[in-house]
Amino acid sequence: MDGFLLTLWLVRILFLLLLYAFLFAVVRVLLRDLRAASRSRGELGRLVVLASPRGEPPAGASFALDVIATLGRDVNNSVVVDDPFVSGEHAVLTFRGRSWYVEDLGSTNGTFVNGAQVETVAAIGFGDELQLGEVRLRLDRPRT
Amino acid sequence: MTSSGPGRRPIGTTILRTGVALACAFAVLAGGAGWWQVVEAQRLATSPDNPVVIAAARRTLRGPIVDRDGRWLARSSRDANGEALREYRDPVVSHVVGYASRQFGTAGLERTYNPELLGLAGADPMGGLLDKFDPSPREPLGLRLTLDLRLQRAAVQALGRDRGAVVMLDPATGEILALASTPTYDASAIADPATAAATFERLRDDDAKPLLPRATLGRYVPGSVFKIVTLMAGLGGDAISPATTFPEQPDAEQDGLVVDGFPIRDGHHPQTGDRALDLVEATEVSCNLWFALAGLATGGERLVGEAEELGFGAAIPFDLPTAASRVNDGSGDAPGGFSGEVELASAAFGQGGTFVTPLQMALVAATVANDGVLMKPHLVSEVTGEGTGAGPVGPETWRRVLAADDAAVIQAAMREAVEGDLGRLFTSGAKGTGVPTAGKSGTAELGGSGEPHSWFIGYAGGQTPRIAIAVLVEQGGRGGERAAPLAGDLMARYFELYGRP
Amino acid sequence: MSVAAPALPIPAIRIRPRMRSTELLLLALVSVALVAGASSLGATQRLLAARTAGETLASLDLSPPDPRGLAVYLTALFMVHLAFVLAGRRTDQVLLPTLAMLGGIGLLLMQRLPQDLVVQRWGDVALGLGQLQLGWLLIALLVIAALALAVRSDAWLRLYKYTWAAAGIALLLLTFVFGSEVNGARLTLSIGPLSGQPSELLKVILVVFLAGYLSENRTLLAEESTRIGPLRLPPIPYLAPMVAMWAIALGIVVVQRDLGAALLFFAVFLVLLYVATGRPAYVAGGLLLFVAGSWVLYNLFAHVQLRVDNWLDPWADPLGAGFQAIQALYAFGRGGLLGVGLGAGLPTIGGRLPVPAVHTDYPLAALGEELGLIGLLAILGLYLVLVIRGLRIAAAAQDDFRAILAAGLSLVVGVQAFIIAAGNLKLIPLTGITLPLISYGGSSLLANALVVGLLLALSDRGAEPPPPPRAPRRGLGRLRRGAA
């Protein structure tokens, strides 16, 4: 009978141990993901191309953003937007403090945040839509 | 249309904070679980109302309880159905041993030591893993008491039909030899399922309150026996000395002692003439006015403080539940919680708002007898049997209450109060032993027309007294007439049984 | 120039199976653990039955009490996993195994309790507690799989938030009017043979609505435009929903007598408000409202008073109102550190369970007794994993709506688990809500399946990122390529 009890006791403890084995495995996954996230800390936001009739940049492309990113037709820009309605130096995105701002650099056709024209500088949040000429872009939170 | 204000904070930060807050909340849950499952686990697992304990109680033969010489007091057998049946030897110990009933739970030592008697004690959270399947994991343990059945019987017989209590203990060890309360009851009838309901109902409705353990839970006006506490406080605080006299005392016996404009009157003591009494004489004749003046000189704070040293103000840690004795109800603004000097003066001779248990007063006598050292009172000398929790229970010093030389002063006074020429007149019969005896009688006036409570506290046994006693007889008349001779008889019985020093 | 932007064309879905090795491994662990638990349960039950009958067992039989039921559950889990693999979406791999473990523990508990606690009959077929719980678990898994696979756009949630809110209020009103009373609380709504607790569904609807409302008005709510003395408040109109929410919570307590749901809704609402605005002042204000509301309710309503008094001192009425609470504490105490083992706890009193609501309100007490503190901590850990994972999905979400939605969904599970666990442990008054994913009950399981399914859908990291754009010809080093 004692042998029974001992076996039973071991199975009982095995169940508890397996519960913890599972928790341990899950926590390892969580930590791994956190580490992966911290590795990609460098980026502060992402610019996703929603629509681009000319294909430069291609729709669906996404750019990791540093503290400052210039947009325009000119090849010297961080994000080159090759569209006839976009000025050479069209707009600049800057990350100041905790938020993103977009500044219109005196473009011919203007810069729009969610359809509203930007007068010199406007704040822009994650999920907001940015339009330069016919190109529509979305500011997304950094990928983790 | 979404616009982005500058006050906007990244949502990731708030989410992170929320996660941390929730993790903290879960940590609190873990703490709560730990509290119930580790810290409180033992108490919960062995609580008399726990279904597991109740189930075990039906099956398990509770351990035996015996007196100091091994005479059985409670034992178990199986009835025809194989269920456990508890039997008690003598109603005289019912208030100590208590009962274990299926319907009415447990009382007395049966309740205090329920886990041990059922064999459930010592279930530590880590150990006993295999045992959890066993209906009766450990052998039930038994109890050997410090009680002497013969003395206990003598005490109950001496109280007779009166309601009252007797506490006898060894002042040097705190061992309780007798703890009697009357009227008592038949615990076997409560333990027997067949008679339990009717018995319990009858006892509960009885005006004499036989279920009340008067020695530990009864609270009474102490009368003059409280004067010993006043002496301790005064001597300990150096407010009085053996030579202290109060010049105003003789006059006050004629005209009353005016305190705060309120006269306290007390009878004249014809035996002492008109002189101012000293400490020993005042104790001998139990001069209320001397003690009132001593109390006033000592101060309320000091008096209550000394009483608390002796165990007043809180339940005395003991094997049975105890009521807290008190000097006053603590509602007053004067030092010590008195309402004013009048109450302090009255309390000093035991007639204020003071209420005491017989056990507490026995400890007062024992402290004096033990040269100022208060021992923890205990009823169980050994948890018998094998297993965790079993083992002897030794004497334990509670604390020193009084300096030895102050104790000697009170010893002398109490000795004179019994054996002195004057004292003998008031405590006739306390000395019947042929051994040196000391004590103090008390007559607790209740107001109204009823007879006063009759009190005596004292000890006997020469250089190192071996027995201290407190006797209370409800409405038994003057202390010297009822309680003192009763105490004398019981102490004589003690020396008969245990030999004279 | 600013032409209304046409909707983003949904790219053609190319289904490519993706291995989900983490999920597979974790599910394997879950299976092994549940089989071990079921073995210990079966063996213990047989041993105790033999003891009661006065027999001795010839050999130790370690088979589970209901091997077929367990096999069905585990098979269903792996089928859901297979469906995820075939669908090839990059959804979270931890949520399903964690849910499976909690659900499995609940299943073991329901198989362990007296089966006649809940019986459902269809003609000749009578299903007991364990079988019913298994049935609900299978339906819940189906719901999760459907949501995780089918939901690709959140528009139907985001755009129709007021419709959802209206539906929720309608549901609430229906319960007010047609609900039937169970245990003094008007919680149950019956439609034909089906009955359920709408408040479970309501909590999901609430979160969806709040996510829509808060993500839209986040900025305004965070502004401080109204000043009353030293108080700086957001524009008054935006405070209205907060007060309305508070009133609804009070209404639930008064009319439905459902303290648990009211507490849960209000707590989740407050936390989401904080998540969205980052202003602790809201939480402080909400707590003040909570305290005021509680005080009024306590003084006006007997059922609230009873709950609170019973919490403060259950021993005042140990055989009446305090009975369950005390018995639950005894159960925790009996469990100790390692527990008495599955199947060995919960002694009956006179043939009845000491804790009648053990399968709905007090599963944690039963688990605490049988698995001990160690097991209890593991279960709390599982909930915490679920919540942290959900919040992680929220933090990684692409926009505010998804972030608040994911945060809300995970919080609703976490806060509910906390409220009922704290009630069981006598840290707060007991409120009759279920322990998510473990307690018996169809509404509860389905609502929580909804939560986990939505979380899974939200966790989708999308298809493989498209090929990176051409490298900047004269890059200034500020721009990095988009490909991860």
PDB file of N, CA and C in Angstrom, chain B residues 289-335:
ATOM      1  N   LEU B 289      -9.622  53.242  55.328  1.00  0.00           N
ATOM      2  CA  LEU B 289      -9.165  54.623  55.171  1.00  0.00           C
ATOM      3  C   LEU B 289      -7.657  54.688  54.986  1.00  0.00           C
ATOM      4  N   TRP B 290      -6.937  53.819  55.713  1.00  0.00           N
ATOM      5  CA  TRP B 290      -5.475  53.785  55.527  1.00  0.00           C
ATOM      6  C   TRP B 290      -5.146  53.455  54.076  1.00  0.00           C
ATOM      7  N   PHE B 291      -5.891  52.481  53.530  1.00  0.00           N
ATOM      8  CA  PHE B 291      -5.602  52.070  52.141  1.00  0.00           C
ATOM      9  C   PHE B 291      -6.052  53.133  51.142  1.00  0.00           C
ATOM     10  N   ALA B 292      -7.153  53.826  51.491  1.00  0.00           N
ATOM     11  CA  ALA B 292      -7.568  54.925  50.612  1.00  0.00           C
ATOM     12  C   ALA B 292      -6.465  55.969  50.532  1.00  0.00           C
ATOM     13  N   LEU B 293      -5.904  56.315  51.713  1.00  0.00           N
ATOM     14  CA  LEU B 293      -4.827  57.309  51.750  1.00  0.00           C
ATOM     15  C   LEU B 293      -3.580  56.781  51.041  1.00  0.00           C
ATOM     16  N   ALA B 294      -3.298  55.487  51.236  1.00  0.00           N
ATOM     17  CA  ALA B 294      -2.132  54.898  50.557  1.00  0.00           C
ATOM     18  C   ALA B 294      -2.324  54.934  49.046  1.00  0.00           C
ATOM     19  N   GLY B 295      -3.540  54.641  48.618  1.00  0.00           N
ATOM     20  CA  GLY B 295      -3.828  54.668  47.182  1.00  0.00           C
ATOM     21  C   GLY B 295      -3.667  56.050  46.606  1.00  0.00           C
ATOM     22  N   LEU B 296      -4.167  57.048  47.354  1.00  0.00           N
ATOM     23  CA  LEU B 296      -4.032  58.428  46.886  1.00  0.00           C
ATOM     24  C   LEU B 296      -2.570  58.832  46.814  1.00  0.00           C
ATOM     25  N   ALA B 297      -1.793  58.387  47.811  1.00  0.00           N
ATOM     26  CA  ALA B 297      -0.359  58.713  47.817  1.00  0.00           C
ATOM     27  C   ALA B 297       0.354  58.040  46.647  1.00  0.00           C
ATOM     28  N   THR B 298      -0.125  56.834  46.313  1.00  0.00           N
ATOM     29  CA  THR B 298       0.522  56.080  45.242  1.00  0.00           C
ATOM     30  C   THR B 298       0.197  56.669  43.873  1.00  0.00           C
ATOM     31  N   GLY B 299      -1.054  57.064  43.700  1.00  0.00           N
ATOM     32  CA  GLY B 299      -1.467  57.615  42.402  1.00  0.00           C
ATOM     33  C   GLY B 299      -2.106  56.552  41.523  1.00  0.00           C
ATOM     34  N   GLY B 300      -3.060  57.005  40.716  1.00  0.00           N
ATOM     35  CA  GLY B 300      -3.838  56.077  39.893  1.00  0.00           C
ATOM     36  C   GLY B 300      -3.008  55.357  38.855  1.00  0.00           C
ATOM     37  N   GLU B 301      -2.098  56.102  38.244  1.00  0.00           N
ATOM     38  CA  GLU B 301      -1.328  55.499  37.158  1.00  0.00           C
ATOM     39  C   GLU B 301      -0.473  54.344  37.668  1.00  0.00           C
ATOM     40  N   ARG B 302       0.148  54.597  38.811  1.00  0.00           N
ATOM     41  CA  ARG B 302       1.024  53.602  39.422  1.00  0.00           C
ATOM     42  C   ARG B 302       0.209  52.368  39.843  1.00  0.00           C
ATOM     43  N   LEU B 303      -0.972  52.612  40.415  1.00  0.00           N
ATOM     44  CA  LEU B 303      -1.798  51.504  40.886  1.00  0.00           C
ATOM     45  C   LEU B 303      -2.228  50.626  39.714  1.00  0.00           C
ATOM     46  N   VAL B 304      -2.710  51.267  38.644  1.00  0.00           N
ATOM     47  CA  VAL B 304      -3.157  50.494  37.475  1.00  0.00           C
ATOM     48  C   VAL B 304      -1.965  49.810  36.811  1.00  0.00           C
ATOM     49  N   GLY B 305      -0.837  50.517  36.769  1.00  0.00           N
ATOM     50  CA  GLY B 305       0.365  49.937  36.166  1.00  0.00           C
ATOM     51  C   GLY B 305       0.798  48.675  36.888  1.00  0.00           C
ATOM     52  N   GLU B 306       0.763  48.726  38.224  1.00  0.00           N
ATOM     53  CA  GLU B 306       1.160  47.550  39.014  1.00  0.00           C
ATOM     54  C   GLU B 306       0.195  46.397  38.757  1.00  0.00           C
ATOM     55  N   ALA B 307      -1.117  46.754  38.703  1.00  0.00           N
ATOM     56  CA  ALA B 307      -2.115  45.721  38.466  1.00  0.00           C
ATOM     57  C   ALA B 307      -1.880  45.063  37.106  1.00  0.00           C
ATOM     58  N   GLU B 308      -1.501  45.877  36.124  1.00  0.00           N
ATOM     59  CA  GLU B 308      -1.272  45.303  34.791  1.00  0.00           C
ATOM     60  C   GLU B 308      -0.062  44.380  34.789  1.00  0.00           C
ATOM     61  N   GLU B 309       0.941  44.722  35.613  1.00  0.00           N
ATOM     62  CA  GLU B 309       2.078  43.817  35.773  1.00  0.00           C
ATOM     63  C   GLU B 309       1.616  42.447  36.255  1.00  0.00           C
ATOM     64  N   LEU B 310       0.585  42.487  37.109  1.00  0.00           N
ATOM     65  CA  LEU B 310       0.074  41.239  37.685  1.00  0.00           C
ATOM     66  C   LEU B 310      -0.844  40.487  36.729  1.00  0.00           C
ATOM     67  N   GLY B 311      -1.184  41.107  35.605  1.00  0.00           N
ATOM     68  CA  GLY B 311      -2.032  40.418  34.633  1.00  0.00           C
ATOM     69  C   GLY B 311      -3.369  41.074  34.407  1.00  0.00           C
ATOM     70  N   PHE B 312      -3.654  42.160  35.132  1.00  0.00           N
ATOM     71  CA  PHE B 312      -4.905  42.896  34.905  1.00  0.00           C
ATOM     72  C   PHE B 312      -4.896  43.515  33.505  1.00  0.00           C
ATOM     73  N   GLY B 313      -6.068  43.831  33.025  1.00  0.00           N
ATOM     74  CA  GLY B 313      -6.164  44.602  31.795  1.00  0.00           C
ATOM     75  C   GLY B 313      -6.193  43.774  30.529  1.00  0.00           C
ATOM     76  N   ALA B 314      -5.892  42.490  30.634  1.00  0.00           N
ATOM     77  CA  ALA B 314      -5.934  41.647  29.441  1.00  0.00           C
ATOM     78  C   ALA B 314      -6.201  40.220  29.907  1.00  0.00           C
ATOM     79  N   ALA B 315      -6.676  39.404  28.991  1.00  0.00           N
ATOM     80  CA  ALA B 315      -6.891  38.002  29.348  1.00  0.00           C
ATOM     81  C   ALA B 315      -5.558  37.380  29.739  1.00  0.00           C
ATOM     82  N   ILE B 316      -5.545  36.640  30.821  1.00  0.00           N
ATOM     83  CA  ILE B 316      -4.313  35.990  31.271  1.00  0.00           C
ATOM     84  C   ILE B 316      -3.993  34.834  30.328  1.00  0.00           C
ATOM     85  N   PRO B 317      -2.783  34.787  29.806  1.00  0.00           N
ATOM     86  CA  PRO B 317      -2.447  33.657  28.941  1.00  0.00           C
ATOM     87  C   PRO B 317      -2.492  32.356  29.739  1.00  0.00           C
ATOM     88  N   PHE B 318      -3.351  31.445  29.328  1.00  0.00           N
ATOM     89  CA  PHE B 318      -3.626  30.282  30.157  1.00  0.00           C
ATOM     90  C   PHE B 318      -4.148  29.175  29.262  1.00  0.00           C
ATOM     91  N   ASP B 319      -4.258  27.986  29.797  1.00  0.00           N
ATOM     92  CA  ASP B 319      -4.763  26.854  29.026  1.00  0.00           C
ATOM     93  C   ASP B 319      -6.262  26.949  28.777  1.00  0.00           C
ATOM     94  N   LEU B 320      -6.927  27.797  29.522  1.00  0.00           N
ATOM     95  CA  LEU B 320      -8.365  27.981  29.349  1.00  0.00           C
ATOM     96  C   LEU B 320      -8.619  29.451  29.028  1.00  0.00           C
ATOM     97  N   PRO B 321      -9.750  29.743  28.423  1.00  0.00           N
ATOM     98  CA  PRO B 321     -10.070  31.152  28.195  1.00  0.00           C
ATOM     99  C   PRO B 321     -10.220  31.869  29.537  1.00  0.00           C
ATOM    100  N   THR B 322      -9.715  33.097  29.622  1.00  0.00           N
ATOM    101  CA  THR B 322      -9.835  33.857  30.865  1.00  0.00           C
ATOM    102  C   THR B 322     -10.421  35.223  30.566  1.00  0.00           C
ATOM    103  N   ALA B 323     -11.131  35.746  31.549  1.00  0.00           N
ATOM    104  CA  ALA B 323     -11.643  37.105  31.424  1.00  0.00           C
ATOM    105  C   ALA B 323     -10.569  38.059  31.936  1.00  0.00           C
ATOM    106  N   ALA B 324     -10.567  39.266  31.389  1.00  0.00           N
ATOM    107  CA  ALA B 324      -9.593  40.262  31.836  1.00  0.00           C
ATOM    108  C   ALA B 324     -10.100  40.929  33.117  1.00  0.00           C
ATOM    109  N   SER B 325      -9.265  40.934  34.138  1.00  0.00           N
ATOM    110  CA  SER B 325      -9.611  41.686  35.337  1.00  0.00           C
ATOM    111  C   SER B 325      -9.288  43.153  35.093  1.00  0.00           C
ATOM    112  N   ARG B 326      -9.954  44.030  35.846  1.00  0.00           N
ATOM    113  CA  ARG B 326      -9.686  45.445  35.606  1.00  0.00           C
ATOM    114  C   ARG B 326      -9.790  46.229  36.909  1.00  0.00           C
ATOM    115  N   VAL B 327      -9.019  47.301  36.992  1.00  0.00           N
ATOM    116  CA  VAL B 327      -9.054  48.154  38.170  1.00  0.00           C
ATOM    117  C   VAL B 327     -10.178  49.168  38.044  1.00  0.00           C
ATOM    118  N   ASN B 328     -10.356  49.673  36.822  1.00  0.00           N
ATOM    119  CA  ASN B 328     -11.484  50.564  36.550  1.00  0.00           C
ATOM    120  C   ASN B 328     -11.839  50.392  35.086  1.00  0.00           C
ATOM    121  N   ASP B 329     -12.910  51.037  34.647  1.00  0.00           N
ATOM    122  CA  ASP B 329     -13.300  50.812  33.261  1.00  0.00           C
ATOM    123  C   ASP B 329     -12.537  51.683  32.278  1.00  0.00           C
ATOM    124  N   GLY B 330     -11.566  52.443  32.802  1.00  0.00           N
ATOM    125  CA  GLY B 330     -10.661  53.177  31.919  1.00  0.00           C
ATOM    126  C   GLY B 330     -11.288  54.367  31.236  1.00  0.00           C
ATOM    127  N   SER B 331     -12.514  54.741  31.630  1.00  0.00           N
ATOM    128  CA  SER B 331     -13.189  55.810  30.902  1.00  0.00           C
ATOM    129  C   SER B 331     -12.875  57.187  31.469  1.00  0.00           C
ATOM    130  N   GLY B 332     -12.289  57.236  32.667  1.00  0.00           N
ATOM    131  CA  GLY B 332     -12.056  58.527  33.310  1.00  0.00           C
ATOM    132  C   GLY B 332     -10.870  59.272  32.736  1.00  0.00           C
ATOM    133  N   ASP B 333     -10.773  60.546  33.088  1.00  0.00           N
ATOM    134  CA  ASP B 333      -9.687  61.385  32.575  1.00  0.00           C
ATOM    135  C   ASP B 333      -8.510  61.464  33.538  1.00  0.00           C
ATOM    136  N   ALA B 334      -8.750  61.069  34.796  1.00  0.00           N
ATOM    137  CA  ALA B 334      -7.666  61.143  35.775  1.00  0.00           C
ATOM    138  C   ALA B 334      -6.620  60.078  35.459  1.00  0.00           C
ATOM    139  N   PRO B 335      -5.386  60.228  36.001  1.00  0.00           N
ATOM    140  CA  PRO B 335      -4.330  59.248  35.699  1.00  0.00           C
ATOM    141  C   PRO B 335      -4.804  57.824  35.963  1.00  0.00           C
TER     142      PRO B 335
END
